[in-house]
mmCIF file of C-alpha atoms in Angstrom:
data_model
loop_
_atom_site.group_PDB
_atom_site.id
_atom_site.type_symbol
_atom_site.label_atom_id
_atom_site.label_comp_id
_atom_site.label_asym_id
_atom_site.label_seq_id
_atom_site.Cartn_x
_atom_site.Cartn_y
_atom_site.Cartn_z
ATOM 1 C CA UNK R 1 -9.795 -111.762 -8.544
ATOM 2 C CA UNK R 2 -12.370 -109.641 -10.316
ATOM 3 C CA UNK R 3 -15.957 -110.763 -9.867
ATOM 4 C CA UNK R 4 -18.952 -109.707 -11.908
ATOM 5 C CA UNK R 5 -22.325 -110.592 -10.437
ATOM 6 C CA UNK R 6 -25.286 -110.835 -12.781
ATOM 7 C CA UNK R 7 -28.912 -111.195 -11.726
ATOM 8 C CA UNK R 8 -31.310 -112.808 -12.188
ATOM 9 C CA UNK R 9 -29.857 -116.019 -13.498
ATOM 10 C CA UNK R 10 -33.212 -117.008 -14.964
ATOM 11 C CA UNK R 11 -36.380 -115.118 -15.629
ATOM 12 C CA UNK R 12 -39.662 -115.933 -17.328
ATOM 13 C CA UNK R 13 -41.886 -113.119 -18.286
ATOM 14 C CA UNK R 14 -45.050 -112.548 -20.273
ATOM 15 C CA UNK R 15 -45.042 -110.984 -23.718
ATOM 16 C CA UNK R 16 -45.345 -107.245 -23.503
ATOM 17 C CA UNK R 17 -43.705 -106.833 -20.130
ATOM 18 C CA UNK R 18 -40.249 -105.482 -19.374
ATOM 19 C CA UNK R 19 -37.381 -107.270 -17.712
ATOM 20 C CA UNK R 20 -34.367 -105.729 -16.025
ATOM 21 C CA UNK R 21 -31.050 -107.516 -15.739
ATOM 22 C CA UNK R 22 -28.354 -106.247 -13.395
ATOM 23 C CA UNK R 23 -24.654 -106.569 -13.726
ATOM 24 C CA UNK R 24 -22.386 -105.573 -10.795
ATOM 25 C CA UNK R 25 -18.650 -105.452 -10.501
ATOM 26 C CA UNK R 26 -18.094 -106.545 -6.891
ATOM 27 C CA UNK R 27 -14.473 -105.757 -6.235
ATOM 28 C CA UNK R 28 -13.458 -103.307 -8.849
ATOM 29 C CA UNK R 29 -14.785 -100.283 -10.630
ATOM 30 C CA UNK R 30 -15.848 -100.861 -14.210
ATOM 31 C CA UNK R 31 -16.151 -97.693 -16.254
ATOM 32 C CA UNK R 32 -17.102 -99.838 -19.246
ATOM 33 C CA UNK R 33 -19.267 -102.923 -19.342
ATOM 34 C CA UNK R 34 -20.395 -104.912 -22.311
ATOM 35 C CA UNK R 35 -23.665 -106.711 -22.959
ATOM 36 C CA UNK R 36 -23.846 -109.811 -25.108
ATOM 37 C CA UNK R 37 -26.627 -112.009 -26.387
ATOM 38 C CA UNK R 38 -26.159 -115.690 -27.054
ATOM 39 C CA UNK R 39 -28.500 -118.070 -28.844
ATOM 40 C CA UNK R 40 -28.299 -121.835 -28.120
ATOM 41 C CA UNK R 41 -25.081 -123.390 -29.322
ATOM 42 C CA UNK R 42 -24.012 -120.162 -30.913
ATOM 43 C CA UNK R 43 -21.408 -117.550 -30.183
ATOM 44 C CA UNK R 44 -21.749 -114.302 -28.254
ATOM 45 C CA UNK R 45 -22.889 -111.293 -30.141
ATOM 46 C CA UNK R 46 -22.054 -107.877 -28.706
ATOM 47 C CA UNK R 47 -25.180 -105.800 -28.253
ATOM 48 C CA UNK R 48 -23.818 -102.640 -26.677
ATOM 49 C CA UNK R 49 -21.055 -101.046 -24.763
ATOM 50 C CA UNK R 50 -22.178 -99.449 -21.512
ATOM 51 C CA UNK R 51 -20.278 -96.398 -20.404
ATOM 52 C CA UNK R 52 -20.542 -95.061 -16.856
ATOM 53 C CA UNK R 53 -22.184 -91.640 -16.840
ATOM 54 C CA UNK R 54 -22.940 -91.531 -20.540
ATOM 55 C CA UNK R 55 -25.062 -93.119 -23.206
ATOM 56 C CA UNK R 56 -24.434 -96.672 -24.252
ATOM 57 C CA UNK R 57 -22.967 -97.414 -27.655
ATOM 58 C CA UNK R 58 -25.095 -99.911 -29.555
ATOM 59 C CA UNK R 59 -23.954 -102.266 -32.190
ATOM 60 C CA UNK R 60 -25.497 -102.137 -35.623
ATOM 61 C CA UNK R 61 -28.913 -103.770 -35.727
ATOM 62 C CA UNK R 62 -29.589 -103.541 -32.026
ATOM 63 C CA UNK R 63 -32.603 -101.448 -31.146
ATOM 64 C CA UNK R 64 -31.659 -99.003 -28.442
ATOM 65 C CA UNK R 65 -35.285 -98.372 -27.468
ATOM 66 C CA UNK R 66 -35.816 -102.067 -27.103
ATOM 67 C CA UNK R 67 -32.750 -102.777 -25.066
ATOM 68 C CA UNK R 68 -32.245 -99.968 -22.602
ATOM 69 C CA UNK R 69 -28.890 -99.741 -20.894
ATOM 70 C CA UNK R 70 -28.100 -97.701 -17.843
ATOM 71 C CA UNK R 71 -24.689 -97.388 -16.266
ATOM 72 C CA UNK R 72 -25.377 -95.032 -13.375
ATOM 73 C CA UNK R 73 -22.398 -96.012 -11.254
ATOM 74 C CA UNK R 74 -18.935 -97.468 -11.599
ATOM 75 C CA UNK R 75 -20.137 -100.817 -10.331
ATOM 76 C CA UNK R 76 -23.614 -101.211 -11.827
ATOM 77 C CA UNK R 77 -24.949 -101.571 -15.323
ATOM 78 C CA UNK R 78 -28.484 -102.650 -16.153
ATOM 79 C CA UNK R 79 -30.083 -103.947 -19.292
ATOM 80 C CA UNK R 80 -33.826 -103.637 -19.589
ATOM 81 C CA UNK R 81 -35.622 -105.563 -22.289
ATOM 82 C CA UNK R 82 -38.724 -103.520 -22.976
ATOM 83 C CA UNK R 83 -42.005 -104.905 -24.278
ATOM 84 C CA UNK R 84 -40.478 -108.316 -24.486
ATOM 85 C CA UNK R 85 -41.545 -110.787 -27.201
ATOM 86 C CA UNK R 86 -40.807 -114.525 -27.541
ATOM 87 C CA UNK R 87 -38.043 -113.715 -30.059
ATOM 88 C CA UNK R 88 -36.208 -111.874 -27.298
ATOM 89 C CA UNK R 89 -35.797 -115.144 -25.477
ATOM 90 C CA UNK R 90 -32.081 -115.695 -25.191
ATOM 91 C CA UNK R 91 -29.060 -115.861 -22.898
ATOM 92 C CA UNK R 92 -27.765 -112.420 -21.966
ATOM 93 C CA UNK R 93 -24.255 -111.965 -20.547
ATOM 94 C CA UNK R 94 -22.454 -108.924 -19.308
ATOM 95 C CA UNK R 95 -18.712 -108.451 -18.936
ATOM 96 C CA UNK R 96 -16.176 -105.903 -17.706
ATOM 97 C CA UNK R 97 -12.589 -105.459 -18.591
ATOM 98 C CA UNK R 98 -10.119 -106.432 -15.891
ATOM 99 C CA UNK R 99 -7.751 -103.857 -14.564
ATOM 100 C CA UNK R 100 -4.111 -104.413 -15.453
ATOM 101 C CA UNK R 101 -2.055 -106.439 -14.685
ATOM 102 C CA UNK R 102 -4.952 -108.901 -14.755
ATOM 103 C CA UNK R 103 -5.556 -109.827 -18.392
ATOM 104 C CA UNK R 104 -8.825 -110.342 -20.165
ATOM 105 C CA UNK R 105 -12.400 -109.660 -19.183
ATOM 106 C CA UNK R 106 -14.601 -110.953 -16.382
ATOM 107 C CA UNK R 107 -18.016 -112.202 -17.302
ATOM 108 C CA UNK R 108 -21.203 -112.442 -15.346
ATOM 109 C CA UNK R 109 -22.854 -115.857 -15.100
ATOM 110 C CA UNK R 110 -25.552 -114.940 -17.565
ATOM 111 C CA UNK R 111 -29.335 -114.518 -17.538
ATOM 112 C CA UNK R 112 -31.598 -116.968 -19.298
ATOM 113 C CA UNK R 113 -34.658 -115.010 -20.443
ATOM 114 C CA UNK R 114 -37.760 -116.808 -21.574
ATOM 115 C CA UNK R 115 -40.667 -114.774 -22.872
ATOM 116 C CA UNK R 116 -43.993 -116.613 -22.963
ATOM 117 C CA UNK P 1 -17.743 -108.725 -39.762
ATOM 118 C CA UNK P 2 -14.739 -109.330 -37.638
ATOM 119 C CA UNK P 3 -16.188 -112.428 -36.100
ATOM 120 C CA UNK P 4 -13.751 -115.302 -36.211
ATOM 121 C CA UNK P 5 -14.326 -118.782 -37.374
ATOM 122 C CA UNK P 6 -13.329 -121.724 -35.242
ATOM 123 C CA UNK P 7 -12.791 -125.260 -36.222
ATOM 124 C CA UNK P 8 -13.728 -127.855 -35.487
ATOM 125 C CA UNK P 9 -17.256 -126.869 -34.429
ATOM 126 C CA UNK P 10 -17.324 -129.910 -32.198
ATOM 127 C CA UNK P 11 -14.646 -132.192 -30.908
ATOM 128 C CA UNK P 12 -14.915 -135.425 -28.966
ATOM 129 C CA UNK P 13 -11.867 -137.066 -27.436
ATOM 130 C CA UNK P 14 -10.874 -139.534 -24.810
ATOM 131 C CA UNK P 15 -9.528 -138.440 -21.462
ATOM 132 C CA UNK P 16 -5.797 -138.111 -21.611
ATOM 133 C CA UNK P 17 -5.694 -137.106 -25.253
ATOM 134 C CA UNK P 18 -4.753 -133.659 -26.498
ATOM 135 C CA UNK P 19 -7.377 -131.293 -27.949
ATOM 136 C CA UNK P 20 -6.535 -128.707 -30.547
ATOM 137 C CA UNK P 21 -8.875 -125.923 -31.578
ATOM 138 C CA UNK P 22 -8.230 -123.362 -34.289
ATOM 139 C CA UNK P 23 -9.417 -119.838 -34.758
ATOM 140 C CA UNK P 24 -9.222 -117.585 -37.777
ATOM 141 C CA UNK P 25 -10.015 -113.898 -37.895
ATOM 142 C CA UNK P 26 -10.237 -111.226 -40.528
ATOM 143 C CA UNK P 27 -8.513 -107.970 -39.494
ATOM 144 C CA UNK P 28 -5.485 -106.750 -37.649
ATOM 145 C CA UNK P 29 -5.698 -107.189 -33.856
ATOM 146 C CA UNK P 30 -4.225 -105.895 -30.661
ATOM 147 C CA UNK P 31 -4.568 -109.219 -28.940
ATOM 148 C CA UNK P 32 -6.445 -112.472 -29.025
ATOM 149 C CA UNK P 33 -8.008 -114.202 -26.049
ATOM 150 C CA UNK P 34 -9.414 -117.636 -25.389
ATOM 151 C CA UNK P 35 -12.387 -118.264 -23.184
ATOM 152 C CA UNK P 36 -14.180 -121.290 -21.826
ATOM 153 C CA UNK P 37 -17.897 -121.566 -21.270
ATOM 154 C CA UNK P 38 -19.630 -124.344 -19.413
ATOM 155 C CA UNK P 39 -23.188 -124.988 -20.554
ATOM 156 C CA UNK P 40 -25.546 -122.239 -19.481
ATOM 157 C CA UNK P 41 -22.852 -120.273 -17.692
ATOM 158 C CA UNK P 42 -20.732 -117.184 -18.194
ATOM 159 C CA UNK P 43 -17.299 -117.233 -19.778
ATOM 160 C CA UNK P 44 -13.993 -117.715 -18.063
ATOM 161 C CA UNK P 45 -10.838 -116.080 -19.361
ATOM 162 C CA UNK P 46 -8.124 -118.654 -20.125
ATOM 163 C CA UNK P 47 -5.289 -116.857 -21.784
ATOM 164 C CA UNK P 48 -4.355 -113.766 -23.714
ATOM 165 C CA UNK P 49 -1.784 -113.484 -26.448
ATOM 166 C CA UNK P 50 -0.635 -110.169 -27.866
ATOM 167 C CA UNK P 51 -0.123 -109.473 -31.533
ATOM 168 C CA UNK P 52 3.676 -109.406 -31.090
ATOM 169 C CA UNK P 53 3.703 -112.797 -29.357
ATOM 170 C CA UNK P 54 3.827 -116.113 -31.136
ATOM 171 C CA UNK P 55 3.275 -118.646 -28.362
ATOM 172 C CA UNK P 56 2.095 -118.697 -24.780
ATOM 173 C CA UNK P 57 1.678 -121.327 -22.149
ATOM 174 C CA UNK P 58 -0.478 -121.612 -19.063
ATOM 175 C CA UNK P 59 -0.599 -124.939 -17.266
ATOM 176 C CA UNK P 60 -1.951 -127.474 -19.709
ATOM 177 C CA UNK P 61 -2.858 -124.789 -22.207
ATOM 178 C CA UNK P 62 -0.667 -123.743 -25.136
ATOM 179 C CA UNK P 63 -1.744 -120.940 -27.468
ATOM 180 C CA UNK P 64 -0.098 -119.961 -30.725
ATOM 181 C CA UNK P 65 -0.698 -116.941 -32.882
ATOM 182 C CA UNK P 66 0.186 -116.426 -36.480
ATOM 183 C CA UNK P 67 -0.674 -112.880 -37.490
ATOM 184 C CA UNK P 68 0.438 -113.419 -41.089
ATOM 185 C CA UNK P 69 -2.234 -116.094 -41.404
ATOM 186 C CA UNK P 70 -4.616 -114.385 -39.014
ATOM 187 C CA UNK P 71 -4.986 -117.554 -37.093
ATOM 188 C CA UNK P 72 -4.544 -118.964 -33.551
ATOM 189 C CA UNK P 73 -4.691 -122.360 -31.983
ATOM 190 C CA UNK P 74 -5.446 -123.570 -28.512
ATOM 191 C CA UNK P 75 -4.005 -126.863 -27.380
ATOM 192 C CA UNK P 76 -5.207 -128.542 -24.211
ATOM 193 C CA UNK P 77 -2.853 -131.326 -23.232
ATOM 194 C CA UNK P 78 -3.727 -134.393 -21.231
ATOM 195 C CA UNK P 79 -7.435 -133.534 -21.330
ATOM 196 C CA UNK P 80 -9.739 -134.362 -18.464
ATOM 197 C CA UNK P 81 -13.509 -134.906 -18.332
ATOM 198 C CA UNK P 82 -13.745 -131.553 -16.515
ATOM 199 C CA UNK P 83 -12.387 -129.838 -19.646
ATOM 200 C CA UNK P 84 -15.699 -130.535 -21.358
ATOM 201 C CA UNK P 85 -17.033 -127.128 -22.360
ATOM 202 C CA UNK P 86 -17.241 -124.698 -25.289
ATOM 203 C CA UNK P 87 -14.173 -122.752 -26.129
ATOM 204 C CA UNK P 88 -14.221 -119.380 -27.833
ATOM 205 C CA UNK P 89 -11.480 -117.209 -29.252
ATOM 206 C CA UNK P 90 -12.020 -113.484 -29.083
ATOM 207 C CA UNK P 91 -10.119 -110.614 -30.681
ATOM 208 C CA UNK P 92 -9.542 -107.043 -29.674
ATOM 209 C CA UNK P 93 -8.918 -104.547 -32.426
ATOM 210 C CA UNK P 94 -5.789 -102.336 -32.328
ATOM 211 C CA UNK P 95 -7.725 -99.082 -32.204
ATOM 212 C CA UNK P 96 -10.597 -97.691 -30.313
ATOM 213 C CA UNK P 97 -11.111 -96.962 -26.667
ATOM 214 C CA UNK P 98 -13.808 -99.501 -26.000
ATOM 215 C CA UNK P 99 -11.509 -102.456 -26.529
ATOM 216 C CA UNK P 100 -14.545 -104.628 -27.133
ATOM 217 C CA UNK P 101 -14.219 -108.364 -27.721
ATOM 218 C CA UNK P 102 -15.369 -110.014 -30.933
ATOM 219 C CA UNK P 103 -16.010 -113.692 -30.500
ATOM 220 C CA UNK P 104 -15.400 -116.632 -32.794
ATOM 221 C CA UNK P 105 -18.006 -119.243 -33.443
ATOM 222 C CA UNK P 106 -16.728 -121.591 -30.790
ATOM 223 C CA UNK P 107 -15.691 -125.212 -30.431
ATOM 224 C CA UNK P 108 -17.663 -127.612 -28.301
ATOM 225 C CA UNK P 109 -15.271 -130.012 -26.647
ATOM 226 C CA UNK P 110 -16.376 -133.238 -25.084
ATOM 227 C CA UNK P 111 -13.878 -135.267 -23.123
ATOM 228 C CA UNK P 112 -15.020 -138.806 -22.475
ATOM 229 C CA UNK P 113 -13.913 -141.019 -19.655
#
């Protein structure tokens, strides 16, 4: 089945630094990937839609200069949290839509970001 | 916001009992999906039901969809301790090329031995 690999699973960084999270589709090509943010015991909130070869589409309220998304190939999308602050600490998850006839979307295992 | 509401927020049952979770949403949809999330992990797709379908089964899972009430339910029969997780419904709108998912608030299910 479809597999989405997300790295790192956990990262701790200092305030003011940048962190890059990678999301790879291992056995299929994903022209579109999605990035979500999840706070403890809460639902997933879509941050942006990552389109291969073009600019990402950000949801309302998400700072595009803060959360840089690059989708340079059909199997790799990256999310870079720039100038991180403690309030950016969260669980970030990527996903890609499965190719028919497989239904639904495949999610990465998530990245726990802690900014200290 | 399209985000759905799920109830209950938390559910605790004994192993062997059935668990029912409900999801309501606000606008027309193309399909509705249910996902499971173990603590600190990604989501796993469970089942998809299209807007023209009313009921679907997959193993111990039964999903219903009532588009007139904009609601769906997920029933897990004969629950097991391993079913302990958070369950989310997610909708896909009928238009747009991105087909992005909009998640409900989730139900935390605990199945006790």
